[in-house]
PDB file of C-alpha atoms in Angstrom:
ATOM      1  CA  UNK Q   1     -16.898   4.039  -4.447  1.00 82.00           C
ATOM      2  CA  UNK Q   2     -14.866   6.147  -6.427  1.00 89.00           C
ATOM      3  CA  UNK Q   3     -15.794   9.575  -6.720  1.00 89.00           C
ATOM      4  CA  UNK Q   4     -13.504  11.885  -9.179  1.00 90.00           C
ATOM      5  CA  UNK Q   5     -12.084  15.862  -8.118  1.00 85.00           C
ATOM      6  CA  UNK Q   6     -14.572  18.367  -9.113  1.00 72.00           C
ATOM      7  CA  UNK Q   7     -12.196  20.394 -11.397  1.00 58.00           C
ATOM      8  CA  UNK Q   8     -13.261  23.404 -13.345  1.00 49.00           C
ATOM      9  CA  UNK Q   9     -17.020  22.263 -12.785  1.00 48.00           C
ATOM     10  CA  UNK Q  10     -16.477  19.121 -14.735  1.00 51.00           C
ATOM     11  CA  UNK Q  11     -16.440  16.109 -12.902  1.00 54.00           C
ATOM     12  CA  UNK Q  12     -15.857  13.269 -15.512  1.00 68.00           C
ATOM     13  CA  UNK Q  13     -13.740  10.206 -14.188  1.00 75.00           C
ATOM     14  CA  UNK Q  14     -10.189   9.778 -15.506  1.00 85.00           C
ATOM     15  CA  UNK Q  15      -9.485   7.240 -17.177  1.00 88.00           C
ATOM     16  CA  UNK Q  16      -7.003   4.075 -15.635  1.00 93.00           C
ATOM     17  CA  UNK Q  17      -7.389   1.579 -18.331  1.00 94.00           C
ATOM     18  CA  UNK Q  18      -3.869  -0.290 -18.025  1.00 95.00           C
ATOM     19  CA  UNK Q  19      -2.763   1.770 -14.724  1.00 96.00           C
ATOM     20  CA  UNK Q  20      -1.202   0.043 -12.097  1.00 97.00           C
ATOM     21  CA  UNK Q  21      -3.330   0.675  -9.019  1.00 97.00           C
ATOM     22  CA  UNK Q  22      -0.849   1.029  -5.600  1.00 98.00           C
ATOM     23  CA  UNK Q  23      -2.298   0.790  -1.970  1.00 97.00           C
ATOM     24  CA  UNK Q  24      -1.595   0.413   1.927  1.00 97.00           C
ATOM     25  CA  UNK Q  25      -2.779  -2.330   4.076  1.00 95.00           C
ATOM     26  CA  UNK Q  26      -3.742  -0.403   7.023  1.00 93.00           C
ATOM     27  CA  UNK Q  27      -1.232  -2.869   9.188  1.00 95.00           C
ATOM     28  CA  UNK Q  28       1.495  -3.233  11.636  1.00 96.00           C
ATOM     29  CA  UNK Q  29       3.269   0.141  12.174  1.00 94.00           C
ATOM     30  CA  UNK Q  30       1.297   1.645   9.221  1.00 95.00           C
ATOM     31  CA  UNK Q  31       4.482   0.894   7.336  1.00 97.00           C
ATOM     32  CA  UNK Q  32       2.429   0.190   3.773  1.00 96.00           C
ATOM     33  CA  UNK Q  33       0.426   3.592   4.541  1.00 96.00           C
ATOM     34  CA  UNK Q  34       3.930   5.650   5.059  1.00 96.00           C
ATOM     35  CA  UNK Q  35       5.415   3.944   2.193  1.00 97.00           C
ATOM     36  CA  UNK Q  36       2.879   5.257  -0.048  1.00 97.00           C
ATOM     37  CA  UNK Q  37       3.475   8.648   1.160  1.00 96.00           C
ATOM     38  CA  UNK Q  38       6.966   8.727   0.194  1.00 96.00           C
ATOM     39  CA  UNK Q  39       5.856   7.357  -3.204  1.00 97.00           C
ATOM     40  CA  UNK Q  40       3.004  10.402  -3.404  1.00 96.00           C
ATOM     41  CA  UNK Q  41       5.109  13.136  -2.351  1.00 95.00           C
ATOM     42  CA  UNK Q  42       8.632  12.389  -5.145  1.00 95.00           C
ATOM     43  CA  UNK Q  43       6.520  11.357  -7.704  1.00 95.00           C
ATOM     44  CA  UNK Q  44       4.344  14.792  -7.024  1.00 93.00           C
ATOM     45  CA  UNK Q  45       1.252  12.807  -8.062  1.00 95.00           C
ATOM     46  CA  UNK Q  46      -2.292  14.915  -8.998  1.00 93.00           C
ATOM     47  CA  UNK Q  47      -5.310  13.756  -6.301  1.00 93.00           C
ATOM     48  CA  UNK Q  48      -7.908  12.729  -8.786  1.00 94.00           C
ATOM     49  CA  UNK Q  49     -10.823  11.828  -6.247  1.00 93.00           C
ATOM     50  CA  UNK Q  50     -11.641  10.187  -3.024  1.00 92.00           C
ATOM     51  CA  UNK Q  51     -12.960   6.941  -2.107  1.00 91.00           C
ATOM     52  CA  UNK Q  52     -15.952   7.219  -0.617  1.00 91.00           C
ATOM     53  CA  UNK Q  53     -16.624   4.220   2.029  1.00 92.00           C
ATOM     54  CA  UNK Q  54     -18.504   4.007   5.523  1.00 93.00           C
ATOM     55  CA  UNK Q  55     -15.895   1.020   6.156  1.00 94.00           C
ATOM     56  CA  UNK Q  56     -13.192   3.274   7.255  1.00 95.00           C
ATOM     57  CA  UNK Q  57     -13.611   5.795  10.653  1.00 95.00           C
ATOM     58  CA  UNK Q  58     -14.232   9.113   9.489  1.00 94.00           C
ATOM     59  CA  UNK Q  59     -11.119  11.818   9.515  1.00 92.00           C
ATOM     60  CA  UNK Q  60     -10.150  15.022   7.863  1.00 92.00           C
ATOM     61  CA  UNK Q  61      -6.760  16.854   8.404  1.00 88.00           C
ATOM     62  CA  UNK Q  62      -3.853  19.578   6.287  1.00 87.00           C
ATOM     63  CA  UNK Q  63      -3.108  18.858   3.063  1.00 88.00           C
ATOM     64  CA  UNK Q  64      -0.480  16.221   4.077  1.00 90.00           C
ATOM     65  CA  UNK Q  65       2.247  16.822   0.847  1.00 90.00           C
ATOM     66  CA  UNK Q  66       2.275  20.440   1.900  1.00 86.00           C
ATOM     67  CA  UNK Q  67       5.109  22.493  -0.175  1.00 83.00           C
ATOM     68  CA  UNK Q  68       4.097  25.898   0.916  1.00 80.00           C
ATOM     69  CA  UNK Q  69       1.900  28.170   2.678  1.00 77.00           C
ATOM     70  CA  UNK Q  70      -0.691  28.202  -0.037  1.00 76.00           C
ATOM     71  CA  UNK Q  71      -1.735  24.626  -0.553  1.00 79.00           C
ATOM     72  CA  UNK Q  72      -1.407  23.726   3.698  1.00 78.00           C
ATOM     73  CA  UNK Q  73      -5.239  24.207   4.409  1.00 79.00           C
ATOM     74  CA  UNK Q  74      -6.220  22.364   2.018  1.00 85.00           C
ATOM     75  CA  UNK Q  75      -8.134  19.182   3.549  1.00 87.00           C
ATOM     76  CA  UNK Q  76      -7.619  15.663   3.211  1.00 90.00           C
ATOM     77  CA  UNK Q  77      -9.694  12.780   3.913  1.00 92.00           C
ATOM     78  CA  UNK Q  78      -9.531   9.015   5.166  1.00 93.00           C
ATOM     79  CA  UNK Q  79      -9.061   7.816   1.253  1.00 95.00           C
ATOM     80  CA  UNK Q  80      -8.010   9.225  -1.576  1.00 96.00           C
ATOM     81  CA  UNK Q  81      -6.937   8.728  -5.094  1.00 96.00           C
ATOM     82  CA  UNK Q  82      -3.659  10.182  -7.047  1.00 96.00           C
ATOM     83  CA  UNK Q  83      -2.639   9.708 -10.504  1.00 95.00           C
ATOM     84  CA  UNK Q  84       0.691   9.713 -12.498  1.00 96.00           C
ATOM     85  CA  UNK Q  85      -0.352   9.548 -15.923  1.00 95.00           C
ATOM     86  CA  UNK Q  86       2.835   9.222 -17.098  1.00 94.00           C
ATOM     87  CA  UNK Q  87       3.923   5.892 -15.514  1.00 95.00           C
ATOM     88  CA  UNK Q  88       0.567   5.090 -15.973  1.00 96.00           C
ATOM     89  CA  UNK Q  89       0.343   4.966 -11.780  1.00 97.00           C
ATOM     90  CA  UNK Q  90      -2.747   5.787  -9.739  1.00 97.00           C
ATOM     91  CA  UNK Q  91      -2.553   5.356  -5.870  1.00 97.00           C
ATOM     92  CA  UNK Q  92      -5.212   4.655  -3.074  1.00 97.00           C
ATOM     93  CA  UNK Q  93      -4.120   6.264  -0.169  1.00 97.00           C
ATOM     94  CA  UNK Q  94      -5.856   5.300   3.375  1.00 96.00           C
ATOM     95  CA  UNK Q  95      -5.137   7.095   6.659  1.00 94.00           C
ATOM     96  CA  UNK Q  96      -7.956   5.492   9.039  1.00 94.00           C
ATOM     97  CA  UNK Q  97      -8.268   2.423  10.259  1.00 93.00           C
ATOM     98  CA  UNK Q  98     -11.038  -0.093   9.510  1.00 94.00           C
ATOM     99  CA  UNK Q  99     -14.061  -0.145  11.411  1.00 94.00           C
ATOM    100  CA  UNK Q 100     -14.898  -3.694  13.255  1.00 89.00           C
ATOM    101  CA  UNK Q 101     -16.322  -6.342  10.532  1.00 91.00           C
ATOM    102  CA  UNK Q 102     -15.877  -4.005   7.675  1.00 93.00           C
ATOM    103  CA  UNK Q 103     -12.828  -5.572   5.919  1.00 92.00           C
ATOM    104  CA  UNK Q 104     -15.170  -8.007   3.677  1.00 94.00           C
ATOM    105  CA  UNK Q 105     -17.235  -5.069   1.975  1.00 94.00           C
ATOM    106  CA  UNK Q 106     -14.456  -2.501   1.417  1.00 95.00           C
ATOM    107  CA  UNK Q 107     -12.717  -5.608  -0.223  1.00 95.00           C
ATOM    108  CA  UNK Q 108     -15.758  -5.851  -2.335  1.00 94.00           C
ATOM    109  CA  UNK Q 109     -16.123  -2.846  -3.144  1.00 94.00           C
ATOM    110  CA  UNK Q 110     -12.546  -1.947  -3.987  1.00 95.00           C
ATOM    111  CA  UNK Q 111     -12.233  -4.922  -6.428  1.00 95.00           C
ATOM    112  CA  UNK Q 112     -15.284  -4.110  -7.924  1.00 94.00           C
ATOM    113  CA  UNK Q 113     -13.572  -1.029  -8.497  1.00 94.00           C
ATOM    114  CA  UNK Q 114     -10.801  -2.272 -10.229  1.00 95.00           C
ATOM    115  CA  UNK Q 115     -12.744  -4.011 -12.622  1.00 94.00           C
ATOM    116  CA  UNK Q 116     -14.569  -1.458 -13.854  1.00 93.00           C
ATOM    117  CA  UNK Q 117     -11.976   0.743 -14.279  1.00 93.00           C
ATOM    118  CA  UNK Q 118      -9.974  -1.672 -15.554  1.00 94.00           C
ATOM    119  CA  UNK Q 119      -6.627  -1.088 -14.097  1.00 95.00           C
ATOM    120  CA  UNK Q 120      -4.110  -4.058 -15.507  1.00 95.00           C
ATOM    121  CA  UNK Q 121      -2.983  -4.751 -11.954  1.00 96.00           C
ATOM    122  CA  UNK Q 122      -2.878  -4.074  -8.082  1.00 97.00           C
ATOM    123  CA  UNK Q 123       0.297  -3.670  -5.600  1.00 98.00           C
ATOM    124  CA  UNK Q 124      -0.718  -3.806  -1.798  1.00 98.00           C
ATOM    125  CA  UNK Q 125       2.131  -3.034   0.662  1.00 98.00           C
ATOM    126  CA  UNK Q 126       1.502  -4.429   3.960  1.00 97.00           C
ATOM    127  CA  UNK Q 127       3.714  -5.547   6.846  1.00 97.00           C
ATOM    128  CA  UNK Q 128       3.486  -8.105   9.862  1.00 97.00           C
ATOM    129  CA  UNK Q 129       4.451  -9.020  13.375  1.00 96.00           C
ATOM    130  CA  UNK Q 130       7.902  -9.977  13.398  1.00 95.00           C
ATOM    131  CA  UNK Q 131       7.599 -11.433  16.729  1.00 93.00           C
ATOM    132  CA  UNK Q 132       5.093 -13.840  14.916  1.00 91.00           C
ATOM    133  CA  UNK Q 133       7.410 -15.313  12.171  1.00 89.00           C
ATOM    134  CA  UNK Q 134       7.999 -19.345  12.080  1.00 85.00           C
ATOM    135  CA  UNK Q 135      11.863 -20.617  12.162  1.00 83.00           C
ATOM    136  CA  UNK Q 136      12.054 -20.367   8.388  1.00 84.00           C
ATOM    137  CA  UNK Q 137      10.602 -16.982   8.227  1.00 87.00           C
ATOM    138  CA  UNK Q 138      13.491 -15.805  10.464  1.00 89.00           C
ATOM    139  CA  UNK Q 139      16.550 -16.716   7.939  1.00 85.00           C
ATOM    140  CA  UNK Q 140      17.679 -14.097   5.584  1.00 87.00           C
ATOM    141  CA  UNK Q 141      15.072 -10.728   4.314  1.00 93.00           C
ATOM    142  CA  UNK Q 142      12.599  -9.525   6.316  1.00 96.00           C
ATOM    143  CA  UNK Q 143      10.506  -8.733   3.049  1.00 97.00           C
ATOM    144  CA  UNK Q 144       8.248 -10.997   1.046  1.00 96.00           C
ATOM    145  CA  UNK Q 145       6.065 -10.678  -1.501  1.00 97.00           C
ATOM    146  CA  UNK Q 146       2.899 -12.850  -2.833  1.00 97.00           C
ATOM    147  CA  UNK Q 147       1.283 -13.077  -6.156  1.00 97.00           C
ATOM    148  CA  UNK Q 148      -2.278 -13.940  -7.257  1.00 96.00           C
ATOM    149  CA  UNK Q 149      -1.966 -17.150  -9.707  1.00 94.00           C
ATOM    150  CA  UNK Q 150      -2.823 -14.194 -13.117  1.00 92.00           C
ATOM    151  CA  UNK Q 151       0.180 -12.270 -12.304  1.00 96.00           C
ATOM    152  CA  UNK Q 152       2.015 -14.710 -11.652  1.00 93.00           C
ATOM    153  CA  UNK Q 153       2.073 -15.657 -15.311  1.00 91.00           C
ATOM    154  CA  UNK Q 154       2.837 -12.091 -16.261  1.00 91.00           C
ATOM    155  CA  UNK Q 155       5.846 -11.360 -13.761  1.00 92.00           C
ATOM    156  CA  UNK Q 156       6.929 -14.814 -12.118  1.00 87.00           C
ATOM    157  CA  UNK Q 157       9.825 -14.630 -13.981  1.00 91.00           C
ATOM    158  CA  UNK Q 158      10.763 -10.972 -13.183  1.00 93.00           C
ATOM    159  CA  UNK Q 159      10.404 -12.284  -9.064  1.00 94.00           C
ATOM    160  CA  UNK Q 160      12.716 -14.836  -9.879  1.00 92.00           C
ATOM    161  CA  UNK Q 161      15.772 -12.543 -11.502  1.00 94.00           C
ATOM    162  CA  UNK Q 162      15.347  -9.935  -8.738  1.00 94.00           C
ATOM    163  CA  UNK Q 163      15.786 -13.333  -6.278  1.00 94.00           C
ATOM    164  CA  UNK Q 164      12.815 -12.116  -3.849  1.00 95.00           C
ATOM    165  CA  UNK Q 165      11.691 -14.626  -1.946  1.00 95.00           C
ATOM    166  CA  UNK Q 166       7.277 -15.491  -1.681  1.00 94.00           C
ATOM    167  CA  UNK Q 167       6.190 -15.594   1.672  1.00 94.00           C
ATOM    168  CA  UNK Q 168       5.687 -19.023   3.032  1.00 91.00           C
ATOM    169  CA  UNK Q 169       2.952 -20.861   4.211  1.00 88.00           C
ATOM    170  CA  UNK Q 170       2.767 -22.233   7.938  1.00 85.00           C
ATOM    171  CA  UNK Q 171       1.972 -24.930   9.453  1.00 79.00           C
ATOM    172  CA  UNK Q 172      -1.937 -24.677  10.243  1.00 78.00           C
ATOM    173  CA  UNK Q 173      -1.521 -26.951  13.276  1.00 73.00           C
ATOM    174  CA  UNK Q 174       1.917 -26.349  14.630  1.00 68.00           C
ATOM    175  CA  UNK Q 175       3.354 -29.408  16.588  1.00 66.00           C
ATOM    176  CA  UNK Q 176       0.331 -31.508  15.175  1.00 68.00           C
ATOM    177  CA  UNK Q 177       1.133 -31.458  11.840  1.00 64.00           C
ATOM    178  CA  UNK Q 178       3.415 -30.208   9.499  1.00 68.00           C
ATOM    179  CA  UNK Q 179       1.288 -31.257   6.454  1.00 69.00           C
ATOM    180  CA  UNK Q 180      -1.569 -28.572   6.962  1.00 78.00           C
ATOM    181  CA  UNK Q 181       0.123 -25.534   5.286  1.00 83.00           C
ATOM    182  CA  UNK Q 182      -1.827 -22.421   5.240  1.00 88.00           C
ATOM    183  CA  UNK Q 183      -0.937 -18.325   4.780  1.00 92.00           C
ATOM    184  CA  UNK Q 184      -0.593 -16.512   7.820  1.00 92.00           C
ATOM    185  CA  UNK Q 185      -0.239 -12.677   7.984  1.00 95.00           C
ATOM    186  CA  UNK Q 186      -0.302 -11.398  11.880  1.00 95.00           C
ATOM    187  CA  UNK Q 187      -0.971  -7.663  12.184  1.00 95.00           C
ATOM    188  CA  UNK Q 188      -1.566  -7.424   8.258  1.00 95.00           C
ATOM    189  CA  UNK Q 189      -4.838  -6.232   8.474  1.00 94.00           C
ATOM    190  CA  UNK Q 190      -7.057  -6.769   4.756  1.00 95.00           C
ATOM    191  CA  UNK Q 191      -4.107  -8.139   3.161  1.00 96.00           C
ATOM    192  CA  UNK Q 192      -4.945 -11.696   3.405  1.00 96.00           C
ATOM    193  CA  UNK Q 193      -8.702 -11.552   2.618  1.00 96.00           C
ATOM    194  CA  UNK Q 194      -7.935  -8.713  -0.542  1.00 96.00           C
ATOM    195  CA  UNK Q 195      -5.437 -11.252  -1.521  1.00 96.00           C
ATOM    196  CA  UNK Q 196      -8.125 -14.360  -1.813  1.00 96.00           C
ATOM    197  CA  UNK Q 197     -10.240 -12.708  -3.140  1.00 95.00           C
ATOM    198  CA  UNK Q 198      -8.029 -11.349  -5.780  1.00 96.00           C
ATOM    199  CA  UNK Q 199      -6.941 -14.934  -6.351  1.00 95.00           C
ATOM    200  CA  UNK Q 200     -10.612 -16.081  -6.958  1.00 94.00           C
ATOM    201  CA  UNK Q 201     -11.753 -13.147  -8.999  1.00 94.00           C
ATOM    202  CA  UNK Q 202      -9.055 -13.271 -11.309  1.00 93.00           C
ATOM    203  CA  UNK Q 203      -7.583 -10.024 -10.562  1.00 95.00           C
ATOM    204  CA  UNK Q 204      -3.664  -9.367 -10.698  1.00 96.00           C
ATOM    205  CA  UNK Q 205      -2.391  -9.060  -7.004  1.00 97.00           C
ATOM    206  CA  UNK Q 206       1.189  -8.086  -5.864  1.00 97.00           C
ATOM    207  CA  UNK Q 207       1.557  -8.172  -2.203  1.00 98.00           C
ATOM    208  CA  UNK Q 208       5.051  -6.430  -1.248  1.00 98.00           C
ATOM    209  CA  UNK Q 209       5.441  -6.728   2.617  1.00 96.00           C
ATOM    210  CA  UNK Q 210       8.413  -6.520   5.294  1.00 97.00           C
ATOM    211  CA  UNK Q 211       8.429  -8.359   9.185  1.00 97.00           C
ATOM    212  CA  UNK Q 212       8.476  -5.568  11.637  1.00 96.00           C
ATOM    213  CA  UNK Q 213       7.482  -4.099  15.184  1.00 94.00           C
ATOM    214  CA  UNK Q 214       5.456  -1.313  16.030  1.00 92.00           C
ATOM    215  CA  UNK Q 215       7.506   1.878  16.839  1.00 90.00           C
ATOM    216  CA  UNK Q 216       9.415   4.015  14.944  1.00 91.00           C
ATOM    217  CA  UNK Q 217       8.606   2.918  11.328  1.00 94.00           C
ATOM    218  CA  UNK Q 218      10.197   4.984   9.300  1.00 94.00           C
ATOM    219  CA  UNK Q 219      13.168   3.424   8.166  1.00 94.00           C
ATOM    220  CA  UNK Q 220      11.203  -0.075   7.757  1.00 96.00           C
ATOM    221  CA  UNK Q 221       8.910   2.350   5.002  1.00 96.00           C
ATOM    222  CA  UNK Q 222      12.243   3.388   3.487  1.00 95.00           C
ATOM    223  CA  UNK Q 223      13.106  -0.484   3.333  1.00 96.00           C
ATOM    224  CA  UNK Q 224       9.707  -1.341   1.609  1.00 97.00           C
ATOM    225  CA  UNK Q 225       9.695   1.469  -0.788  1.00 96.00           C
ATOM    226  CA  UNK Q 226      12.955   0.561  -2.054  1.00 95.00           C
ATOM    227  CA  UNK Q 227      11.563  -2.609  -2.465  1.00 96.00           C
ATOM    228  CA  UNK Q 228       9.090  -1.598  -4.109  1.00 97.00           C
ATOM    229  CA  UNK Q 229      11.681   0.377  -7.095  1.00 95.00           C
ATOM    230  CA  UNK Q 230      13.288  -2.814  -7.337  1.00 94.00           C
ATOM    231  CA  UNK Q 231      10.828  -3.900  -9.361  1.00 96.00           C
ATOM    232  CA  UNK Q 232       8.440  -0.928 -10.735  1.00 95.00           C
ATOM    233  CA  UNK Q 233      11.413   1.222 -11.001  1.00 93.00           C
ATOM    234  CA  UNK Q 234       9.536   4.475 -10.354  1.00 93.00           C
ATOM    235  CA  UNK Q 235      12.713   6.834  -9.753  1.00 91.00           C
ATOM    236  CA  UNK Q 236      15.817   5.907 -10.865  1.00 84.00           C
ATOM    237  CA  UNK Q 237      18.645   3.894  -9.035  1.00 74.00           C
ATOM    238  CA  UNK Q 238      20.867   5.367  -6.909  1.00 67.00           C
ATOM    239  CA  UNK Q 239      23.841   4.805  -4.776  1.00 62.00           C
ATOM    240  CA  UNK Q 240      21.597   5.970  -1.129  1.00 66.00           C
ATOM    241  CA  UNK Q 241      18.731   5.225  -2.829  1.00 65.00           C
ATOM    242  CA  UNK Q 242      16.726   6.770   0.170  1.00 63.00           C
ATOM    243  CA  UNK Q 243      17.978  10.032  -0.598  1.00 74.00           C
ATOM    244  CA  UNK Q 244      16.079  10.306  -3.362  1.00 88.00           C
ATOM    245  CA  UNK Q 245      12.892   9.999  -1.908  1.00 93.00           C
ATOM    246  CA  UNK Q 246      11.034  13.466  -0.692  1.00 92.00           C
ATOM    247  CA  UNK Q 247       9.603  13.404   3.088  1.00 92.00           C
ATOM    248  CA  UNK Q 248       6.321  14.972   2.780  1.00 91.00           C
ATOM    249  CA  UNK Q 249       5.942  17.808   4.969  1.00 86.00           C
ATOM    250  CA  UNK Q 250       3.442  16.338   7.608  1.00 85.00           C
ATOM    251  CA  UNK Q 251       6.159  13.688   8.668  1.00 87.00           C
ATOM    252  CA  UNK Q 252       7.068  16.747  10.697  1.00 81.00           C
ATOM    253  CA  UNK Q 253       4.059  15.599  13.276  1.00 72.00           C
ATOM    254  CA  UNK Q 254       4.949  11.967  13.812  1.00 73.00           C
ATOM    255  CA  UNK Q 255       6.056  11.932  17.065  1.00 68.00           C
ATOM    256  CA  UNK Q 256       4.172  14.965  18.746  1.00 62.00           C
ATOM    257  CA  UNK Q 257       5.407  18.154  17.558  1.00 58.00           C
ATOM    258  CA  UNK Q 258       3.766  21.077  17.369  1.00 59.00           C
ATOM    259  CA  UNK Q 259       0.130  21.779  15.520  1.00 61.00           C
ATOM    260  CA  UNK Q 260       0.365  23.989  11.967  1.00 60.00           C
ATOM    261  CA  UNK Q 261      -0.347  27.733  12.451  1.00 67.00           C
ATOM    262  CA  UNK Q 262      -2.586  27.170   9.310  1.00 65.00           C
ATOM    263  CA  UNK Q 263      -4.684  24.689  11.038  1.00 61.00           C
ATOM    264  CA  UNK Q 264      -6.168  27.353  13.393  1.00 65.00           C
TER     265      UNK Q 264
END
């Protein structure tokens, strides 16, 4: 559940009516969950609340979008919630992974969310094994996207003129038959099941994800997020358009380095 920032002593909910709620999958290479940094820490988004779940393992840590010495011990927990007013954006960031055979009720509870605050639509950005792709999967992009039947009235069209391409459907029996075509997401975590159920709860669904291998993920976030402007446009186009995204500050411990003086 949603719980809003106790600001001033006042603790009323803001208001999403019409936002466009973005979110990670927590899935291969935690490329969804790094691209949503990147999108948190340009846009300089407010942190409105938390999300308050027993589905996710438990974790606190630094204020991850860190500018200075001031704001660094400020804590941080497994989800939480940023808005952007202005582009009418709010964002569900998650930094834990799921505990075992808790997908189905964070699902339900998250889309139970959405309806009652009545955000117009959701974007997920996921990823998947790219060891696991079919022959067809392996020609051209690595990135895909998906849309629930809804938003597919709304922004087919806009898919279509950008020339992205929906991720296909496998064979269910492969070398059996061919005719048996189902959607298959290795190492994608939720995004399948939040997906169906969007579909048959009538909810507008975006999934935006890219084939990749666990590693260094970085530049596959870089790949997704650009993706992402493509169509939302939330900075504007550049030549390097991944220049003009801002590295938040706790990037800096990827790969090992040192703890924060302000941590102790």
């Amino acid at each position: 559940m949603f719980i809003p920032c106790d600001r001033g002593g006042g603790s009323a909910a803001p208001d999403f009516k019409g936002f466009t709620l973005l979110m990670p999958a927590v899935s291969v290479g935690n490329v969804g969950q790094l691209a949503i940094d990147l999108v948190i820490s340009t846009l300089d988004m407010t942190k409105v609340g938390y999300f308050y779940t027993d589905c996710l393992v438990p974790m606190v840590g630094n204020n991850p979008y860190a500018t200075a010495e001031e704001n660094s011990t400020e804590l941080s927990i497994n989800a939480e919630v940023y808005s952007l007013p202005s582009k009418k954006l709010v964002v569900l960031q998650i930094r834990s992974p799921f505990i075992k055979n808790k997908y189905r009720p964070f699902c339900e509870t998250l889309l139970s969310w959405v309806k009652s605050s009545k955000c117009a639509r959701v974007v997920l950005l996921s990823s998947s094994h790219a060891y696991q792709r079919d022959d067809e999967q392996l020609l051209g992009t690595p990135l895909r996207y998906l849309l629930t039947p809804d938003l597919e009235k709304a922004v087919g069209g806009r898919m279509q003129e950008l020339n992205w391409k929906e991720m296909e459907k496998v064979a269910a029996y492969p070398g059996i038959s061919d005719t048996d075509k189902v959607l298959h997401i290795p190492g994608g975590g939720i995004t399948k099941l939040l997906f169906t159920e969007s579909c048959s709860k009538g909810i507008q669904m975006a999934v935006l994800l890219k084939f990749c291998s666990e590693g260094d993920n970085i530049p596959d976030a870089f790949v997704l997020v650009n993706y992402l402007n493509e169509w939302l446009q939330l900075i504007k186009t550049e030549v390097n358009l991944s220049s003009q995204w801002k590295v938040p500050s706790s990037w800096r411990l990827l790969f090992g380095n040192g703890l924060p003086p302000a941590l102790f």
